[in-house]
Short mmCIF file of C-alpha atoms and ligand atoms in Angstrom, two decimals:
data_model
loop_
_atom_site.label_atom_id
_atom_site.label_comp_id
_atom_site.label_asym_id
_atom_site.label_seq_id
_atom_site.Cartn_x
_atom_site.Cartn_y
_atom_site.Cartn_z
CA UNK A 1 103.05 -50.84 64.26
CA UNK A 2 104.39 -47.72 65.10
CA UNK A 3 102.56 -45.06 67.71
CA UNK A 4 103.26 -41.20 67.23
CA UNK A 5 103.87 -39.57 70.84
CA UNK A 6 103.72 -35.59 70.64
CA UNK A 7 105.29 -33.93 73.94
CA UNK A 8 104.46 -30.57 74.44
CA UNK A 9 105.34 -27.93 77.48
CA UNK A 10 103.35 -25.68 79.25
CA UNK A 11 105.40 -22.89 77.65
CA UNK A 12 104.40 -24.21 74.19
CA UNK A 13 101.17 -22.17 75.23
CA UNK A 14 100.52 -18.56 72.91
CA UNK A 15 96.95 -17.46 72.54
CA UNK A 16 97.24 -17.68 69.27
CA UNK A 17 96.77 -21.18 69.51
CA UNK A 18 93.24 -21.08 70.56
CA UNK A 19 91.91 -19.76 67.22
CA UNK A 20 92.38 -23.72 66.32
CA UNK A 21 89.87 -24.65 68.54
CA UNK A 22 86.33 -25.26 67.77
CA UNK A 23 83.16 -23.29 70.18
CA UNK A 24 83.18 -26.00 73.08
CA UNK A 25 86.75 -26.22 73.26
CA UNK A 26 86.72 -22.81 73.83
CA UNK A 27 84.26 -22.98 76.34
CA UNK A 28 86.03 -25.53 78.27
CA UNK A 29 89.27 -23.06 77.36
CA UNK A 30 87.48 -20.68 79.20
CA UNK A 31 85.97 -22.16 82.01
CA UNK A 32 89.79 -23.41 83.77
CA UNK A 33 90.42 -21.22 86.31
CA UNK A 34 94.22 -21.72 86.60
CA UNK A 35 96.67 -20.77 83.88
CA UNK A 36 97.93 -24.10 83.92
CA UNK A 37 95.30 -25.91 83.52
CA UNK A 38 94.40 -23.57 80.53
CA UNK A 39 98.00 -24.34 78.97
CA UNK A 40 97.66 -27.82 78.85
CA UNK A 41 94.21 -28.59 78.03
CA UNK A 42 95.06 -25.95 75.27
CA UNK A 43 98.12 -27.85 73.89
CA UNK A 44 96.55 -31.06 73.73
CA UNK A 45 93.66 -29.91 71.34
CA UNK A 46 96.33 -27.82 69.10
CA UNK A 47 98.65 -30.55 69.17
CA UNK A 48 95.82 -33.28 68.04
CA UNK A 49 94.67 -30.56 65.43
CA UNK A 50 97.72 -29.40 63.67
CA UNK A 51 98.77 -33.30 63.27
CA UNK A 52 95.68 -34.15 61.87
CA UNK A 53 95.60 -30.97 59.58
CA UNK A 54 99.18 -31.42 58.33
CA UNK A 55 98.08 -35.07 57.78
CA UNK A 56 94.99 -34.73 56.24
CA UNK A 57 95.79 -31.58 54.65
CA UNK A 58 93.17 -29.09 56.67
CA UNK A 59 93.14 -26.06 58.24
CA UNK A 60 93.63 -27.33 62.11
CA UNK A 61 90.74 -25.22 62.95
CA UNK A 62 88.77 -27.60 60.30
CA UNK A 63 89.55 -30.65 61.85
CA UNK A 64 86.42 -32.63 63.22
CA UNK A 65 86.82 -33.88 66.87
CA UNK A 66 84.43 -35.39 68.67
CA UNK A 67 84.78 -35.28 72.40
CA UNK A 68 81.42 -36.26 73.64
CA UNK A 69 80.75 -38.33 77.17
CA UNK A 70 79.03 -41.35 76.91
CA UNK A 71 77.46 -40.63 80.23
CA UNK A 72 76.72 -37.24 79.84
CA UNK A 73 77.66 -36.46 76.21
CA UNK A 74 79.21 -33.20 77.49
CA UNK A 75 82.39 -32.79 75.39
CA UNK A 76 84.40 -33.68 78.23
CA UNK A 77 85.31 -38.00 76.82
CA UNK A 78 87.99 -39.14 75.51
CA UNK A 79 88.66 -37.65 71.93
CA UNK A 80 88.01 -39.47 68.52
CA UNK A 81 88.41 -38.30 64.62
CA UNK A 82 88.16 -39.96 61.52
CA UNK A 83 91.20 -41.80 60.14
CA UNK A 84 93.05 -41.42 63.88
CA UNK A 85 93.17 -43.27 66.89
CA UNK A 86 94.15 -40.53 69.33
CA UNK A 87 94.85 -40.24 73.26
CA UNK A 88 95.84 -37.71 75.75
CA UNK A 89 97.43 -36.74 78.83
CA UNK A 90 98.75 -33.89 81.07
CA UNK A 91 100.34 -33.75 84.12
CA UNK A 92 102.85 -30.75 85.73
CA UNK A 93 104.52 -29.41 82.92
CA UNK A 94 104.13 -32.42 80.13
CA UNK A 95 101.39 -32.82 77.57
CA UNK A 96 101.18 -36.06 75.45
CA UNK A 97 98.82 -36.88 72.79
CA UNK A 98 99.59 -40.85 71.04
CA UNK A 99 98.23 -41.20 67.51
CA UNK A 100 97.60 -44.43 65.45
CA UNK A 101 95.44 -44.47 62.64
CA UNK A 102 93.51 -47.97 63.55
CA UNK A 103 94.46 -49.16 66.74
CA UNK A 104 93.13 -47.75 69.81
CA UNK A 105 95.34 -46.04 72.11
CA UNK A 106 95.75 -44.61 75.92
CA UNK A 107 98.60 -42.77 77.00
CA UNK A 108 99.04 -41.66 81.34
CA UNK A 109 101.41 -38.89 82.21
CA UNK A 110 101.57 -38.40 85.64
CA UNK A 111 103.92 -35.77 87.78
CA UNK A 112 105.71 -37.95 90.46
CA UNK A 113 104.17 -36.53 93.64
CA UNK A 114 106.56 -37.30 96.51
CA UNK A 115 104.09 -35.99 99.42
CA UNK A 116 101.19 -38.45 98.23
CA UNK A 117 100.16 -41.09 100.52
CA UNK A 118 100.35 -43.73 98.51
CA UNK A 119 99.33 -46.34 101.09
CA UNK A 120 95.65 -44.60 101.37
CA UNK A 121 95.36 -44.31 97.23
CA UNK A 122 96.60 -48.28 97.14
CA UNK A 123 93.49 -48.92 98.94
CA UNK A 124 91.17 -47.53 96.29
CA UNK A 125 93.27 -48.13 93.40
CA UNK A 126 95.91 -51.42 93.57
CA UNK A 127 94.21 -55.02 93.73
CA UNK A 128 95.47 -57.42 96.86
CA UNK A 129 99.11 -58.45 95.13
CA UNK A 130 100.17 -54.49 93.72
CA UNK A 131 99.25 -53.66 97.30
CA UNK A 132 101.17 -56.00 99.21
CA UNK A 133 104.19 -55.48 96.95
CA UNK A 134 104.17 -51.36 97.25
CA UNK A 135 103.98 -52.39 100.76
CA UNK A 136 107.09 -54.54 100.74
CA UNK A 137 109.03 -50.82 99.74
CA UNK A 138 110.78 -48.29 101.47
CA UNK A 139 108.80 -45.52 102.68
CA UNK A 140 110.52 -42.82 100.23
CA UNK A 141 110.16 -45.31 97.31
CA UNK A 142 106.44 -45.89 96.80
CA UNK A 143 105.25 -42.85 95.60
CA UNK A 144 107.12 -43.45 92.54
CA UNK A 145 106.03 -46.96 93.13
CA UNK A 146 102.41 -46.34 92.81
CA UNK A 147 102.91 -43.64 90.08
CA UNK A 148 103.64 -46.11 87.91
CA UNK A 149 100.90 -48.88 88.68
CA UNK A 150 98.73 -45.78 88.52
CA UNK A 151 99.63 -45.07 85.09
CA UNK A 152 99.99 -48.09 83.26
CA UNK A 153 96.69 -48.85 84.49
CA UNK A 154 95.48 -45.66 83.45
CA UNK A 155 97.01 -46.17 80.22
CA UNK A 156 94.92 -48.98 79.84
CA UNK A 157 91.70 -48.06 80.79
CA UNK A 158 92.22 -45.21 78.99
CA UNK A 159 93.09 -46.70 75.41
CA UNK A 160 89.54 -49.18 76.11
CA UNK A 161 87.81 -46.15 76.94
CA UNK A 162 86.52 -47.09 80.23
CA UNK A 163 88.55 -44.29 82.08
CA UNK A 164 87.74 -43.85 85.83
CA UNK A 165 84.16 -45.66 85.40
CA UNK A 166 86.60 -48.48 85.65
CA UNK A 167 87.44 -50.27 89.04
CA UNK A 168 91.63 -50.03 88.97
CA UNK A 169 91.87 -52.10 91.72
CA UNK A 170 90.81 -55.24 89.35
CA UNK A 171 92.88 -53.70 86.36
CA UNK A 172 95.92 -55.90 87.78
CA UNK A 173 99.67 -54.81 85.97
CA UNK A 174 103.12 -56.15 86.53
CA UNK A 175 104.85 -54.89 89.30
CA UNK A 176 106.87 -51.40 88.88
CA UNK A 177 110.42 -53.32 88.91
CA UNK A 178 108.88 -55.04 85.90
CA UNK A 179 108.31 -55.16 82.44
CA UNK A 180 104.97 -53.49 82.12
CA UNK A 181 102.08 -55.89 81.06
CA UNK A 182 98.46 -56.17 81.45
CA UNK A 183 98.15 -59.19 84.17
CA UNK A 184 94.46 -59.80 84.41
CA UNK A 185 91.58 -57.31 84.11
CA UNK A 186 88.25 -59.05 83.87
CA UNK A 187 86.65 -55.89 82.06
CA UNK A 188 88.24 -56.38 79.24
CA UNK A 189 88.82 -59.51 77.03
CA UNK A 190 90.73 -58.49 74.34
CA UNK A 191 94.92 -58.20 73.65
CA UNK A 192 96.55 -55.11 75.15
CA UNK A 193 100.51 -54.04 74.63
CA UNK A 194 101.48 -51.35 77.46
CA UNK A 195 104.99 -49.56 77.59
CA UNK A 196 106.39 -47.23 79.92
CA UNK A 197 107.75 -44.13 78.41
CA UNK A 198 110.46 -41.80 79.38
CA UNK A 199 109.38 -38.70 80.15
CA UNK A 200 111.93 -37.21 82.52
CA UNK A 201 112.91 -38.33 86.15
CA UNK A 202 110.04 -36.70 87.68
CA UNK A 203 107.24 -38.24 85.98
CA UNK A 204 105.75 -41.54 85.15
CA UNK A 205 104.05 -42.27 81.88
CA UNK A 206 102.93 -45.68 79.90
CA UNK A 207 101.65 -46.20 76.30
CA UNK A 208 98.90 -49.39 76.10
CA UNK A 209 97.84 -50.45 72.66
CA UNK A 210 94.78 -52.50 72.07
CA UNK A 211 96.74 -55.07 69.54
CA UNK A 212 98.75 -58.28 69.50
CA UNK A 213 101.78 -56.50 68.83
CA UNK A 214 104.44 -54.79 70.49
CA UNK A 215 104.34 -51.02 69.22
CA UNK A 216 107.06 -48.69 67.76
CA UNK A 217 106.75 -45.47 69.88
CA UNK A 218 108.16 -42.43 68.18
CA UNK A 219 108.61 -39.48 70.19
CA UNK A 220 108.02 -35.98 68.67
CA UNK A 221 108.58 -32.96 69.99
CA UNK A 222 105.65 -30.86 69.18
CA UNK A 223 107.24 -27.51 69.92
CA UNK A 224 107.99 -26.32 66.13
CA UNK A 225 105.11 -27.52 64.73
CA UNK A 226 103.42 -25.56 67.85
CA UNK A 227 105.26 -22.24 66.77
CA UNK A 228 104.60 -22.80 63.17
C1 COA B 301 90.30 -39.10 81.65
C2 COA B 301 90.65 -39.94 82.86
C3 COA B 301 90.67 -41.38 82.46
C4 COA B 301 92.06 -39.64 83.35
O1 COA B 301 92.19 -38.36 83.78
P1 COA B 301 93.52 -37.68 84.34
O2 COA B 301 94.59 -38.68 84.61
O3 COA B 301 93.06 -36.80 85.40
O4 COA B 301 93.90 -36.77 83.13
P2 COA B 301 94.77 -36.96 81.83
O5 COA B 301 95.35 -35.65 81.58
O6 COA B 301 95.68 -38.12 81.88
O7 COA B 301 93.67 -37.30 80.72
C5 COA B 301 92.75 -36.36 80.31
C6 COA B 301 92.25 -36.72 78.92
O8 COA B 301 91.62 -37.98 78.92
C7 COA B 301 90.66 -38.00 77.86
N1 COA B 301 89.51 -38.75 78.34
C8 COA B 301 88.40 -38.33 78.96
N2 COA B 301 87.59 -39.38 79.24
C9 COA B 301 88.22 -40.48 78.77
C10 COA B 301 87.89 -41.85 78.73
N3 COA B 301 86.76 -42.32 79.23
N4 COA B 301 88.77 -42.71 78.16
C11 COA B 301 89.91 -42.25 77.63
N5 COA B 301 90.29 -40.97 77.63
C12 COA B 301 89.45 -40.09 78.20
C13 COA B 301 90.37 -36.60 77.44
O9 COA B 301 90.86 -36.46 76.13
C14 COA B 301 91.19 -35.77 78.43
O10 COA B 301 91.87 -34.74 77.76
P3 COA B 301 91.28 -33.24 77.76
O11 COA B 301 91.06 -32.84 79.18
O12 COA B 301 92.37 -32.45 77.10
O13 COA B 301 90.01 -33.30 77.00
C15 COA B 301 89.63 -39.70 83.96
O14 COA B 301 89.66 -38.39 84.40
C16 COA B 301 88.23 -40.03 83.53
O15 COA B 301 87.85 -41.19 83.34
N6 COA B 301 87.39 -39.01 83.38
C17 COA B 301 86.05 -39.24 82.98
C18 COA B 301 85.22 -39.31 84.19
C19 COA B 301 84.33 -38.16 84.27
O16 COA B 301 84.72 -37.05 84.51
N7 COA B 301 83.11 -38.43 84.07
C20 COA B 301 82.14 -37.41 84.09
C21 COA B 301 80.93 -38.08 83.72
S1 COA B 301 79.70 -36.89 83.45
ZN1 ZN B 302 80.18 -36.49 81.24
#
């Protein structure tokens, strides 16, 4: 199986992207205060729309999404569309949206943060053994260290759908120094494939599929398709 990543940048962002959105996307456009956080949320619903309309041969802007919460069906969940499984992420500069067409997916960016204190965050986020093992590191190692628990946990609580309701501390993955794999997470009973991808020294980032087997990931710059 092979799993589309599109990378964008925050300087992919025009304004003329926005006329792709639909009314609550601009809302939520609208309502980010920072610049930023405009540019990415921005580029993540252009990216997912001008895939799906070049694939399904629509206008983007015609594209159906449905974003709705489960807990609050505010259209604030995790993204769905006929014919695609779809998942996305941003974090400093880097926007990623992974697209299969039958298999569900998450995908975690995450900016490394060198100031974080990663031994409080282990507390409310690493089971017993991820804990004791971050511990184990150099001081000036373990914010990378966590970064990457964090997001091939994310990753997979993401691609299930759980997000954050979920409790990461019993979503247990392979050490950072490892091959990333789902160890135990008794939420979820079904087969999971994670990867870490490369997206740049400063970041972290993993890919889970819900599947038997291994993925493909294709990387695709989504700047062109973003100008076009
Ligand atoms: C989404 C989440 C898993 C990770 O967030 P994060 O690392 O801060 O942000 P990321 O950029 O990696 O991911 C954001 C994307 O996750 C998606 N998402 C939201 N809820 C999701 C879920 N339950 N499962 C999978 N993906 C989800 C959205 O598409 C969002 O993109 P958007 O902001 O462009 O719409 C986490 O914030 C979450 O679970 N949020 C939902 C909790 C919440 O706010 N509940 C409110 C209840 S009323
Ligand atoms: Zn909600």
């Amino acid at each position: 199986m092979t799993v589309e990543i599109w990378w964008a940048r925050v300087r992919d962002a025009r304004p003329e992207l926005a006329a792709d959105l639909d009314d609550a996307e601009k809302s939520r456009l609208a309502a980010y205060a920072r610049d930023e956080d405009k540019a990415r949320f921005l580029l993540g619903a252009a990216m997912i729309r001008r895939v799906l309309g070049q694939r399904f041969i629509k206008a983007p802007a015609a594209v159906k999404l449905d974003r709705s919460c489960p807990d609050c069906s505010r259209p604030h969940g995790k993204v769905t569309s006929e014919g695609m499984q779809l998942s996305v992420s941003h974090s400093g500069d880097l926007i990623a949206v992974a697209f299969h067409p039958s298999t569900a997916v998450g995908v975690d960016v995450e900016l490394v943060d060198p100031q974080i204190d990663a031994d409080s965050l282990a507390g409310v986020s690493l089971g017993e053994s991820e804990a004791k093992y971050l511990a184990t590191l150099e001081p000036g190692e373990r914010a990378r260290a966590f970064t990457t628990y964090w997001t091939r946990k994310e990753a997979v609580v993401k691609a299930t759908g759980d997000g954050i309701r979920a409790d990461l501390r019993k979503v247990i993955v392979s050490a950072p120094d490892q091959p990333p794999v789902l160890v135990e997470w008794p939420g979820y009973g079904g087969p999971v494939q994670l990867v870490d991808l490369q997206a740049g020294h400063e970041y972290a980032a993993a890919l889970a599929v819900l599947s038997d087997e291994a993925p493909d990931v294709r990387s695709i710059d989504a700047g062109p398709l973003l100008r076009s």
